[in-house]
Amino acid sequence: MSNHVFALVDCNNFYASCERVFDPSLWSRPVIVLSNNDGCVIARSNEAKALGIKMGQPFFTLGHLVSIHNIAVFSSNFTLYGDMSRRVMDVLSMFTPDIEIYSVDEAFLALDGLTDDPPAYAQRIRATVYQWTGIPVGIGIGPTKTLAKVANHIAKKNPEHGGVFDINAHSDLDELLDKLDVADLWGVGPQYARLLNRHGIYTVRQFKQANDNWVQKHMTICGLRALLELRGISCMPLEAAPPPKKDIACTRSFGARIETFQGLREAISTYVSRAAEKLREQDSVASYMQVFIRTSYFGEGPQYSNAASLQLPVATSYTPHLIHFGTRLLERIYRPGYQYAKAGVIFSGIVPQEHAQLNLFVRPYPTRRYRHLMRIVDTINQAWGRNTVQFAAAGISKEWKMRQARRSPRYTTRLAELPIVKAH
């Protein structure tokens, strides 16, 4: 059994909880958050789950439930959610320097060498996060990351544990694992779950007892690591810094259909700008670029979809050059007479900026000057808000931008949208 102590901290119904922080009247109401363009449900409070609302359910199917049960409905407010996530992670980092931010609402903590009782320490973490951010969290503790994930699942599903469960303190681990569906195990998606079910493996306990060689053959080394971690052998250390992304994409559905080349060019230029920002955030450059456009699958008019890609002459993250090549790709695939519903940009062949391969037959860009210019643009946008400085090719009015009719204010990042408190 591993001597490590891992804790997985998971924010409860994170998007819904963020909305409740700034509107206490929502605490007893069902709350749902919608996807881009208010299309389908991407987050639900416990009250909404109890009503039978499913993740990914189209919003238009909920009209009767919304009115009958007084459901609070919000457009996704990723600016607010991202800033609240940062605040939660800042609080967690006060309790240990060893932290891996796994997602916007989850983080692994290493509590090795802790002199305090781990569950008591975890309760202090919960109380502090809630007091300082208003976000409720659940915490699972285990000797491996996978078992900490299992413990977190138990803590969330069983309120009697008070939001914290230490799997080390349970006398019979196999009894716990026998109650968990293998489909709920971290790293086992629907495809692997069906494979395991076909071979008579339905519970996490049965998976733990599976043959090592069979698991590695059918589920690769990742499946074997999960198997060993269930047996208490730590195979997944904390990743203090997330590895650079190998592909970066920015894709969106439009709030209104686009028919003109100019409208699509504005959208593609906007998405290129955002994806290029992500490249520079990890100090990388891209070697390949793809652009795609498509009509709606459910539209009444003629349907069309297409994509084009190219290898960039020199790997870069310089937005003006990427917009230029994105426009060239769009020219190759655009066809008039269609109502386009979605477009996107994908960068691949991503390498660190300092390791970019030069092209013997192409004059190198004045990289230092361009990097300095992009650093200035990014700094301004980080300080004053995205698109404070933007490229003219991305347009001004953006009539095609996403519908967010129910978005709450960006309370923590926009001075004009700060919450107002009135005293009587």
Tab-separated table of C-alpha atoms in Angstrom:
chain	number	residue	atom	x	y	z
A	1	MET	CA	0.000	0.000	0.000
A	2	SER	CA	1.253	3.468	-0.906
A	3	ASN	CA	2.544	5.755	1.849
A	4	HIS	CA	1.253	8.807	0.006
A	5	VAL	CA	-1.809	10.775	1.048
A	6	PHE	CA	-3.742	12.358	-1.824
A	7	ALA	CA	-6.823	14.536	-1.509
A	8	LEU	CA	-9.137	15.339	-4.397
A	9	VAL	CA	-11.052	18.572	-3.899
A	10	ASP	CA	-14.106	18.873	-6.146
A	11	CYS	CA	-16.397	21.907	-6.252
A	12	ASN	CA	-20.044	20.910	-5.907
A	13	ASN	CA	-22.148	21.760	-8.981
A	14	PHE	CA	-19.559	24.420	-9.717
A	15	TYR	CA	-21.259	26.608	-12.338
A	16	ALA	CA	-24.532	26.621	-10.411
A	17	SER	CA	-22.667	27.351	-7.166
A	18	CYS	CA	-20.922	30.337	-8.779
A	19	GLU	CA	-24.308	31.818	-9.667
A	20	ARG	CA	-25.558	31.254	-6.122
A	21	VAL	CA	-22.610	33.053	-4.518
A	22	PHE	CA	-23.890	36.396	-5.797
A	23	ASP	CA	-27.620	35.705	-5.495
A	24	PRO	CA	-28.514	34.006	-2.188
A	25	SER	CA	-32.164	33.713	-3.262
A	26	LEU	CA	-31.044	30.888	-5.539
A	27	TRP	CA	-29.957	28.560	-2.753
A	28	SER	CA	-33.344	26.873	-2.421
A	29	ARG	CA	-34.236	27.027	-6.135
A	30	PRO	CA	-33.343	24.600	-8.903
A	31	VAL	CA	-30.560	26.136	-11.028
A	32	ILE	CA	-29.381	25.156	-14.495
A	33	VAL	CA	-26.641	26.617	-16.704
A	34	LEU	CA	-26.827	26.421	-20.486
A	35	SER	CA	-24.165	25.794	-23.123
A	36	ASN	CA	-23.000	28.185	-25.822
A	37	ASN	CA	-25.964	29.787	-27.581
A	38	ASP	CA	-28.242	28.600	-24.750
A	39	GLY	CA	-28.613	25.249	-26.462
A	40	CYS	CA	-28.499	22.565	-23.779
A	41	VAL	CA	-27.919	22.006	-20.059
A	42	ILE	CA	-24.269	21.812	-18.955
A	43	ALA	CA	-24.679	22.256	-15.172
A	44	ARG	CA	-27.403	21.494	-12.652
A	45	SER	CA	-27.942	22.092	-8.969
A	46	ASN	CA	-29.020	19.130	-6.845
A	47	GLU	CA	-32.584	20.440	-6.929
A	48	ALA	CA	-32.531	20.438	-10.737
A	49	LYS	CA	-31.122	16.909	-10.793
A	50	ALA	CA	-33.959	15.784	-8.515
A	51	LEU	CA	-36.423	17.037	-11.133
A	52	GLY	CA	-34.941	14.597	-13.636
A	53	ILE	CA	-33.127	17.181	-15.765
A	54	LYS	CA	-30.314	15.448	-17.617
A	55	MET	CA	-26.845	16.700	-18.504
A	56	GLY	CA	-26.865	17.757	-22.150
A	57	GLN	CA	-30.672	17.933	-22.339
A	58	PRO	CA	-31.843	20.480	-24.947
A	59	PHE	CA	-33.232	23.557	-23.267
A	60	PHE	CA	-36.279	23.778	-25.522
A	61	THR	CA	-37.571	20.525	-23.996
A	62	LEU	CA	-37.709	22.054	-20.509
A	63	GLY	CA	-40.246	24.826	-21.047
A	64	HIS	CA	-42.955	23.289	-18.854
A	65	LEU	CA	-40.548	22.354	-16.045
A	66	VAL	CA	-38.990	25.821	-15.906
A	67	SER	CA	-42.313	27.522	-15.257
A	68	ILE	CA	-43.814	24.887	-12.973
A	69	HIS	CA	-40.796	24.530	-10.681
A	70	ASN	CA	-39.485	28.119	-10.866
A	71	ILE	CA	-36.126	26.977	-12.239
A	72	ALA	CA	-33.421	29.661	-12.443
A	73	VAL	CA	-31.846	29.503	-15.916
A	74	PHE	CA	-28.484	31.066	-16.790
A	75	SER	CA	-26.407	31.363	-19.930
A	76	SER	CA	-22.835	30.169	-19.427
A	77	ASN	CA	-20.681	32.886	-17.863
A	78	PHE	CA	-17.202	31.469	-18.323
A	79	THR	CA	-15.516	34.735	-17.364
A	80	LEU	CA	-17.088	34.523	-13.914
A	81	TYR	CA	-16.532	30.772	-13.566
A	82	GLY	CA	-12.870	31.040	-14.537
A	83	ASP	CA	-12.207	33.787	-12.011
A	84	MET	CA	-14.027	31.921	-9.231
A	85	SER	CA	-11.992	28.824	-10.067
A	86	ARG	CA	-8.787	30.828	-9.703
A	87	ARG	CA	-9.920	32.037	-6.274
A	88	VAL	CA	-10.706	28.511	-5.108
A	89	MET	CA	-7.312	27.233	-6.287
A	90	ASP	CA	-5.550	30.137	-4.563
A	91	VAL	CA	-7.168	29.118	-1.269
A	92	LEU	CA	-6.217	25.462	-1.750
A	93	SER	CA	-2.594	26.383	-2.431
A	94	MET	CA	-2.424	27.875	1.072
A	95	PHE	CA	-2.846	24.422	2.602
A	96	THR	CA	-0.110	22.664	0.627
A	97	PRO	CA	2.454	23.695	-1.988
A	98	ASP	CA	1.870	20.393	-3.788
A	99	ILE	CA	-1.225	20.960	-5.881
A	100	GLU	CA	-2.327	19.778	-9.313
A	101	ILE	CA	-5.157	21.784	-10.856
A	102	TYR	CA	-6.931	18.997	-12.701
A	103	SER	CA	-9.850	20.972	-14.136
A	104	VAL	CA	-11.766	24.193	-13.593
A	105	ASP	CA	-13.466	22.684	-10.520
A	106	GLU	CA	-11.079	19.943	-9.343
A	107	ALA	CA	-7.616	19.792	-7.816
A	108	PHE	CA	-5.421	17.071	-6.324
A	109	LEU	CA	-3.482	17.915	-3.167
A	110	ALA	CA	-0.549	15.978	-1.725
A	111	LEU	CA	-0.828	15.766	2.065
A	112	ASP	CA	2.252	13.597	2.698
A	113	GLY	CA	3.837	14.125	6.104
A	114	LEU	CA	0.734	15.780	7.502
A	115	THR	CA	0.799	15.790	11.300
A	116	ASP	CA	-2.913	16.579	11.594
A	117	ASP	CA	-5.648	14.006	11.142
A	118	PRO	CA	-6.330	14.048	7.353
A	119	PRO	CA	-10.163	14.177	7.598
A	120	ALA	CA	-9.982	16.997	10.163
A	121	TYR	CA	-7.520	18.883	7.956
A	122	ALA	CA	-9.830	18.360	4.982
A	123	GLN	CA	-12.739	19.803	6.949
A	124	ARG	CA	-10.633	22.912	7.603
A	125	ILE	CA	-9.976	23.170	3.874
A	126	ARG	CA	-13.699	22.885	3.123
A	127	ALA	CA	-14.635	25.503	5.680
A	128	THR	CA	-11.985	27.955	4.496
A	129	VAL	CA	-12.865	27.591	0.807
A	130	TYR	CA	-16.537	28.141	1.605
A	131	GLN	CA	-15.884	31.108	3.887
A	132	TRP	CA	-13.557	32.874	1.463
A	133	THR	CA	-15.237	32.068	-1.871
A	134	GLY	CA	-18.758	30.841	-1.107
A	135	ILE	CA	-18.146	27.641	-3.106
A	136	PRO	CA	-19.008	24.305	-1.398
A	137	VAL	CA	-16.538	21.479	-2.049
A	138	GLY	CA	-16.261	17.767	-1.378
A	139	ILE	CA	-12.969	16.085	-0.534
A	140	GLY	CA	-11.880	12.491	-0.999
A	141	ILE	CA	-8.700	11.144	0.628
A	142	GLY	CA	-6.750	8.073	-0.460
A	143	PRO	CA	-3.256	6.570	-0.874
A	144	THR	CA	-3.429	7.041	-4.680
A	145	LYS	CA	-5.054	9.578	-6.972
A	146	THR	CA	-7.525	6.994	-8.256
A	147	LEU	CA	-8.598	5.970	-4.752
A	148	ALA	CA	-8.872	9.651	-3.772
A	149	LYS	CA	-11.207	10.055	-6.749
A	150	VAL	CA	-13.254	7.080	-5.534
A	151	ALA	CA	-13.358	8.571	-2.038
A	152	ASN	CA	-14.549	11.881	-3.444
A	153	HIS	CA	-17.359	10.095	-5.285
A	154	ILE	CA	-18.433	8.492	-1.993
A	155	ALA	CA	-18.255	11.823	-0.148
A	156	LYS	CA	-20.521	13.498	-2.730
A	157	LYS	CA	-23.088	10.691	-2.860
A	158	ASN	CA	-23.391	10.218	0.916
A	159	PRO	CA	-24.223	13.397	2.886
A	160	GLU	CA	-23.637	11.618	6.210
A	161	HIS	CA	-19.879	11.943	5.619
A	162	GLY	CA	-20.061	15.727	5.868
A	163	GLY	CA	-18.387	16.304	2.518
A	164	VAL	CA	-15.162	14.438	3.431
A	165	PHE	CA	-14.357	10.754	3.112
A	166	ASP	CA	-11.022	9.096	3.920
A	167	ILE	CA	-10.874	5.747	2.165
A	168	ASN	CA	-7.897	4.726	4.350
A	169	ALA	CA	-10.160	4.762	7.412
A	170	HIS	CA	-12.552	2.164	5.998
A	171	SER	CA	-11.851	-1.351	7.188
A	172	ASP	CA	-13.004	-3.132	4.014
A	173	LEU	CA	-11.992	-1.426	0.775
A	174	ASP	CA	-13.380	-4.222	-1.407
A	175	GLU	CA	-16.811	-3.739	0.167
A	176	LEU	CA	-16.763	-0.104	-0.961
A	177	LEU	CA	-15.527	-0.892	-4.453
A	178	ASP	CA	-18.154	-3.601	-4.911
A	179	LYS	CA	-20.876	-0.935	-4.643
A	180	LEU	CA	-19.430	1.230	-7.421
A	181	ASP	CA	-20.251	0.746	-11.093
A	182	VAL	CA	-17.093	0.336	-13.168
A	183	ALA	CA	-18.473	2.997	-15.543
A	184	ASP	CA	-18.034	5.538	-12.728
A	185	LEU	CA	-14.320	4.803	-12.336
A	186	TRP	CA	-11.942	7.614	-13.269
A	187	GLY	CA	-10.542	6.968	-16.745
A	188	VAL	CA	-13.149	4.369	-17.764
A	189	GLY	CA	-15.322	5.922	-20.441
A	190	PRO	CA	-18.443	4.447	-22.053
A	191	GLN	CA	-16.456	2.441	-24.609
A	192	TYR	CA	-14.252	0.760	-22.006
A	193	ALA	CA	-17.245	0.239	-19.718
A	194	ARG	CA	-19.029	-1.702	-22.463
A	195	LEU	CA	-15.870	-3.740	-23.089
A	196	LEU	CA	-15.547	-4.603	-19.405
A	197	ASN	CA	-19.240	-5.464	-19.123
A	198	ARG	CA	-18.907	-7.874	-22.058
A	199	HIS	CA	-16.194	-9.677	-20.097
A	200	GLY	CA	-18.238	-9.887	-16.910
A	201	ILE	CA	-16.715	-6.895	-15.115
A	202	TYR	CA	-19.443	-4.641	-13.719
A	203	THR	CA	-18.066	-3.247	-10.463
A	204	VAL	CA	-14.865	-1.466	-9.525
A	205	ARG	CA	-13.972	-4.393	-7.252
A	206	GLN	CA	-14.188	-6.815	-10.173
A	207	PHE	CA	-11.963	-4.516	-12.220
A	208	LYS	CA	-9.427	-4.368	-9.378
A	209	GLN	CA	-9.230	-8.180	-9.463
A	210	ALA	CA	-8.830	-8.379	-13.261
A	211	ASN	CA	-5.721	-9.816	-14.922
A	212	ASP	CA	-2.948	-7.239	-15.358
A	213	ASN	CA	-1.885	-8.375	-18.827
A	214	TRP	CA	-5.470	-8.469	-20.110
A	215	VAL	CA	-6.138	-4.937	-18.867
A	216	GLN	CA	-2.960	-3.554	-20.432
A	217	LYS	CA	-3.705	-5.282	-23.739
A	218	HIS	CA	-7.265	-3.981	-24.001
A	219	MET	CA	-7.028	-0.661	-22.102
A	220	THR	CA	-3.382	0.349	-22.673
A	221	ILE	CA	-0.980	1.444	-19.957
A	222	CYS	CA	-3.526	3.954	-18.636
A	223	GLY	CA	-5.925	1.149	-17.739
A	224	LEU	CA	-3.128	-0.778	-16.029
A	225	ARG	CA	-2.217	2.275	-13.955
A	226	ALA	CA	-5.809	2.634	-12.797
A	227	LEU	CA	-5.844	-1.062	-11.870
A	228	LEU	CA	-2.631	-0.795	-9.838
A	229	GLU	CA	-3.799	2.379	-8.123
A	230	LEU	CA	-6.960	0.596	-6.975
A	231	ARG	CA	-4.601	-1.900	-5.305
A	232	GLY	CA	-2.876	0.937	-3.465
A	233	ILE	CA	0.183	1.275	-5.734
A	234	SER	CA	0.694	4.933	-6.602
A	235	CYS	CA	1.448	5.260	-10.345
A	236	MET	CA	0.316	8.822	-11.019
A	237	PRO	CA	2.321	11.556	-9.296
A	238	LEU	CA	1.042	15.089	-9.080
A	239	GLU	CA	1.633	17.245	-12.128
A	240	ALA	CA	2.528	20.641	-10.684
A	241	ALA	CA	2.299	22.215	-14.136
A	242	PRO	CA	-0.063	20.850	-16.781
A	243	PRO	CA	1.716	19.576	-19.900
A	244	PRO	CA	1.444	21.831	-22.955
A	245	LYS	CA	-1.506	21.028	-25.189
A	246	LYS	CA	-0.709	19.165	-28.387
A	247	ASP	CA	-3.718	20.628	-30.178
A	248	ILE	CA	-5.532	23.893	-29.583
A	249	ALA	CA	-8.975	24.589	-30.998
A	250	CYS	CA	-11.526	27.376	-30.897
A	251	THR	CA	-14.919	26.411	-32.309
A	252	ARG	CA	-18.303	28.049	-31.809
A	253	SER	CA	-21.866	27.883	-33.024
A	254	PHE	CA	-23.161	31.239	-34.215
A	255	GLY	CA	-25.924	33.163	-32.504
A	256	ALA	CA	-27.326	33.954	-35.965
A	257	ARG	CA	-26.756	32.219	-39.271
A	258	ILE	CA	-24.003	33.626	-41.509
A	259	GLU	CA	-24.360	33.676	-45.274
A	260	THR	CA	-21.578	36.031	-46.398
A	261	PHE	CA	-17.873	35.434	-46.770
A	262	GLN	CA	-17.174	38.622	-44.797
A	263	GLY	CA	-19.214	37.383	-41.845
A	264	LEU	CA	-17.388	34.054	-41.834
A	265	ARG	CA	-14.046	35.831	-42.147
A	266	GLU	CA	-14.836	37.877	-39.032
A	267	ALA	CA	-15.735	34.726	-37.114
A	268	ILE	CA	-12.639	32.837	-38.250
A	269	SER	CA	-10.422	35.837	-37.418
A	270	THR	CA	-11.968	36.001	-33.934
A	271	TYR	CA	-11.379	32.303	-33.318
A	272	VAL	CA	-7.823	32.502	-34.664
A	273	SER	CA	-7.126	35.376	-32.249
A	274	ARG	CA	-8.389	33.380	-29.271
A	275	ALA	CA	-6.530	30.198	-30.232
A	276	ALA	CA	-3.320	32.197	-30.775
A	277	GLU	CA	-3.685	33.623	-27.248
A	278	LYS	CA	-3.840	30.065	-25.927
A	279	LEU	CA	-0.693	29.215	-27.884
A	280	ARG	CA	1.193	32.117	-26.330
A	281	GLU	CA	-0.108	31.292	-22.845
A	282	GLN	CA	1.904	28.056	-22.969
A	283	ASP	CA	4.788	29.702	-24.880
A	284	SER	CA	4.213	27.547	-27.940
A	285	VAL	CA	3.928	27.906	-31.699
A	286	ALA	CA	1.839	25.954	-34.208
A	287	SER	CA	3.045	24.258	-37.385
A	288	TYR	CA	-0.319	23.227	-38.857
A	289	MET	CA	-3.675	24.954	-39.113
A	290	GLN	CA	-7.166	23.763	-40.011
A	291	VAL	CA	-10.350	25.758	-40.642
A	292	PHE	CA	-13.826	24.242	-40.920
A	293	ILE	CA	-17.313	25.589	-41.571
A	294	ARG	CA	-20.699	23.868	-41.600
A	295	THR	CA	-24.409	24.490	-41.751
A	296	SER	CA	-26.826	23.263	-39.109
A	297	TYR	CA	-27.600	19.571	-39.023
A	298	PHE	CA	-31.196	20.492	-38.210
A	299	GLY	CA	-31.692	23.391	-40.615
A	300	GLU	CA	-34.367	23.402	-43.283
A	301	GLY	CA	-32.096	24.679	-46.061
A	302	PRO	CA	-29.352	22.861	-47.991
A	303	GLN	CA	-26.558	21.414	-45.886
A	304	TYR	CA	-22.838	21.808	-46.439
A	305	SER	CA	-19.680	21.242	-44.444
A	306	ASN	CA	-16.029	21.372	-45.365
A	307	ALA	CA	-12.565	21.802	-43.921
A	308	ALA	CA	-9.131	22.746	-45.200
A	309	SER	CA	-5.693	22.624	-43.630
A	310	LEU	CA	-2.127	23.630	-44.389
A	311	GLN	CA	1.374	23.464	-43.020
A	312	LEU	CA	2.476	26.942	-42.002
A	313	PRO	CA	5.681	28.163	-43.703
A	314	VAL	CA	7.173	28.783	-40.265
A	315	ALA	CA	5.739	27.691	-36.923
A	316	THR	CA	4.268	30.768	-35.264
A	317	SER	CA	1.830	32.212	-32.738
A	318	TYR	CA	1.754	35.664	-34.363
A	319	THR	CA	-1.931	36.503	-34.745
A	320	PRO	CA	-1.808	38.660	-37.934
A	321	HIS	CA	-0.019	35.923	-39.864
A	322	LEU	CA	-2.401	33.275	-38.564
A	323	ILE	CA	-5.410	35.396	-39.561
A	324	HIS	CA	-3.900	35.705	-43.044
A	325	PHE	CA	-3.577	31.941	-43.433
A	326	GLY	CA	-6.993	31.354	-41.880
A	327	THR	CA	-8.529	33.632	-44.504
A	328	ARG	CA	-6.743	31.719	-47.269
A	329	LEU	CA	-8.146	28.443	-45.973
A	330	LEU	CA	-11.636	29.928	-45.724
A	331	GLU	CA	-11.442	31.061	-49.358
A	332	ARG	CA	-10.841	27.437	-50.359
A	333	ILE	CA	-13.944	26.056	-48.650
A	334	TYR	CA	-16.517	28.865	-48.643
A	335	ARG	CA	-19.526	28.366	-50.888
A	336	PRO	CA	-22.239	31.020	-51.323
A	337	GLY	CA	-25.897	30.166	-50.914
A	338	TYR	CA	-25.662	28.440	-47.549
A	339	GLN	CA	-26.622	29.500	-44.026
A	340	TYR	CA	-23.600	28.627	-41.902
A	341	ALA	CA	-24.171	27.695	-38.264
A	342	LYS	CA	-20.708	26.856	-36.946
A	343	ALA	CA	-17.024	27.352	-37.703
A	344	GLY	CA	-13.735	26.624	-36.023
A	345	VAL	CA	-9.977	26.791	-36.065
A	346	ILE	CA	-7.614	24.009	-34.952
A	347	PHE	CA	-3.855	24.374	-34.430
A	348	SER	CA	-1.635	21.287	-34.350
A	349	GLY	CA	2.031	20.443	-34.677
A	350	ILE	CA	2.511	22.490	-31.522
A	351	VAL	CA	6.054	22.848	-30.191
A	352	PRO	CA	7.735	25.108	-27.609
A	353	GLN	CA	8.601	28.547	-28.950
A	354	GLU	CA	12.308	28.028	-28.336
A	355	HIS	CA	12.369	24.688	-30.174
A	356	ALA	CA	10.586	25.772	-33.346
A	357	GLN	CA	12.182	24.417	-36.519
A	358	LEU	CA	13.159	27.100	-39.033
A	359	ASN	CA	12.536	26.744	-42.765
A	360	LEU	CA	15.642	26.849	-44.962
A	361	PHE	CA	13.668	28.239	-47.913
A	362	VAL	CA	11.480	30.782	-46.094
A	363	ARG	CA	12.726	34.043	-44.694
A	364	PRO	CA	12.319	33.878	-40.894
A	365	TYR	CA	9.897	36.261	-39.257
A	366	PRO	CA	11.325	39.050	-37.060
A	367	THR	CA	10.297	36.921	-34.111
A	368	ARG	CA	11.544	39.165	-31.318
A	369	ARG	CA	9.586	42.193	-32.533
A	370	TYR	CA	6.419	40.173	-33.164
A	371	ARG	CA	6.617	38.435	-29.801
A	372	HIS	CA	7.048	41.794	-28.089
A	373	LEU	CA	3.977	43.177	-29.887
A	374	MET	CA	1.856	40.159	-28.975
A	375	ARG	CA	3.029	40.376	-25.361
A	376	ILE	CA	1.804	43.968	-25.209
A	377	VAL	CA	-1.574	43.066	-26.719
A	378	ASP	CA	-2.025	40.104	-24.337
A	379	THR	CA	-1.039	42.200	-21.319
A	380	ILE	CA	-3.585	44.896	-22.172
A	381	ASN	CA	-6.358	42.349	-22.704
A	382	GLN	CA	-5.533	40.554	-19.465
A	383	ALA	CA	-5.609	43.814	-17.515
A	384	TRP	CA	-8.662	45.434	-19.122
A	385	GLY	CA	-10.662	42.517	-20.435
A	386	ARG	CA	-10.644	40.349	-23.535
A	387	ASN	CA	-10.956	42.225	-26.851
A	388	THR	CA	-9.924	45.550	-25.352
A	389	VAL	CA	-7.416	45.430	-28.198
A	390	GLN	CA	-8.455	43.300	-31.151
A	391	PHE	CA	-7.742	42.959	-34.836
A	392	ALA	CA	-9.948	44.760	-37.337
A	393	ALA	CA	-10.403	41.553	-39.330
A	394	ALA	CA	-12.440	40.179	-36.411
A	395	GLY	CA	-15.114	42.842	-36.930
A	396	ILE	CA	-16.751	45.264	-34.530
A	397	SER	CA	-20.468	44.536	-34.139
A	398	LYS	CA	-20.177	40.725	-34.414
A	399	GLU	CA	-23.880	40.195	-35.072
A	400	TRP	CA	-23.144	36.464	-35.377
A	401	LYS	CA	-21.762	36.140	-31.840
A	402	MET	CA	-23.202	33.611	-29.424
A	403	ARG	CA	-26.591	34.134	-27.831
A	404	GLN	CA	-26.247	34.658	-24.097
A	405	ALA	CA	-29.642	36.094	-23.285
A	406	ARG	CA	-29.558	34.854	-19.689
A	407	ARG	CA	-25.948	35.560	-18.732
A	408	SER	CA	-25.431	36.883	-15.219
A	409	PRO	CA	-23.100	39.865	-14.605
A	410	ARG	CA	-19.351	39.228	-14.541
A	411	TYR	CA	-19.281	40.293	-10.916
A	412	THR	CA	-15.581	39.828	-10.218
A	413	THR	CA	-13.930	41.068	-13.414
A	414	ARG	CA	-15.969	44.047	-14.678
A	415	LEU	CA	-16.196	47.261	-12.670
A	416	ALA	CA	-19.470	48.174	-14.350
A	417	GLU	CA	-20.969	44.834	-13.291
A	418	LEU	CA	-19.996	44.791	-9.622
A	419	PRO	CA	-22.816	43.625	-7.326
A	420	ILE	CA	-24.726	46.441	-5.656
A	421	VAL	CA	-25.601	46.150	-1.967
A	422	LYS	CA	-28.366	48.378	-0.638
A	423	ALA	CA	-28.685	49.087	3.070
A	424	HIS	CA	-32.052	49.845	4.646
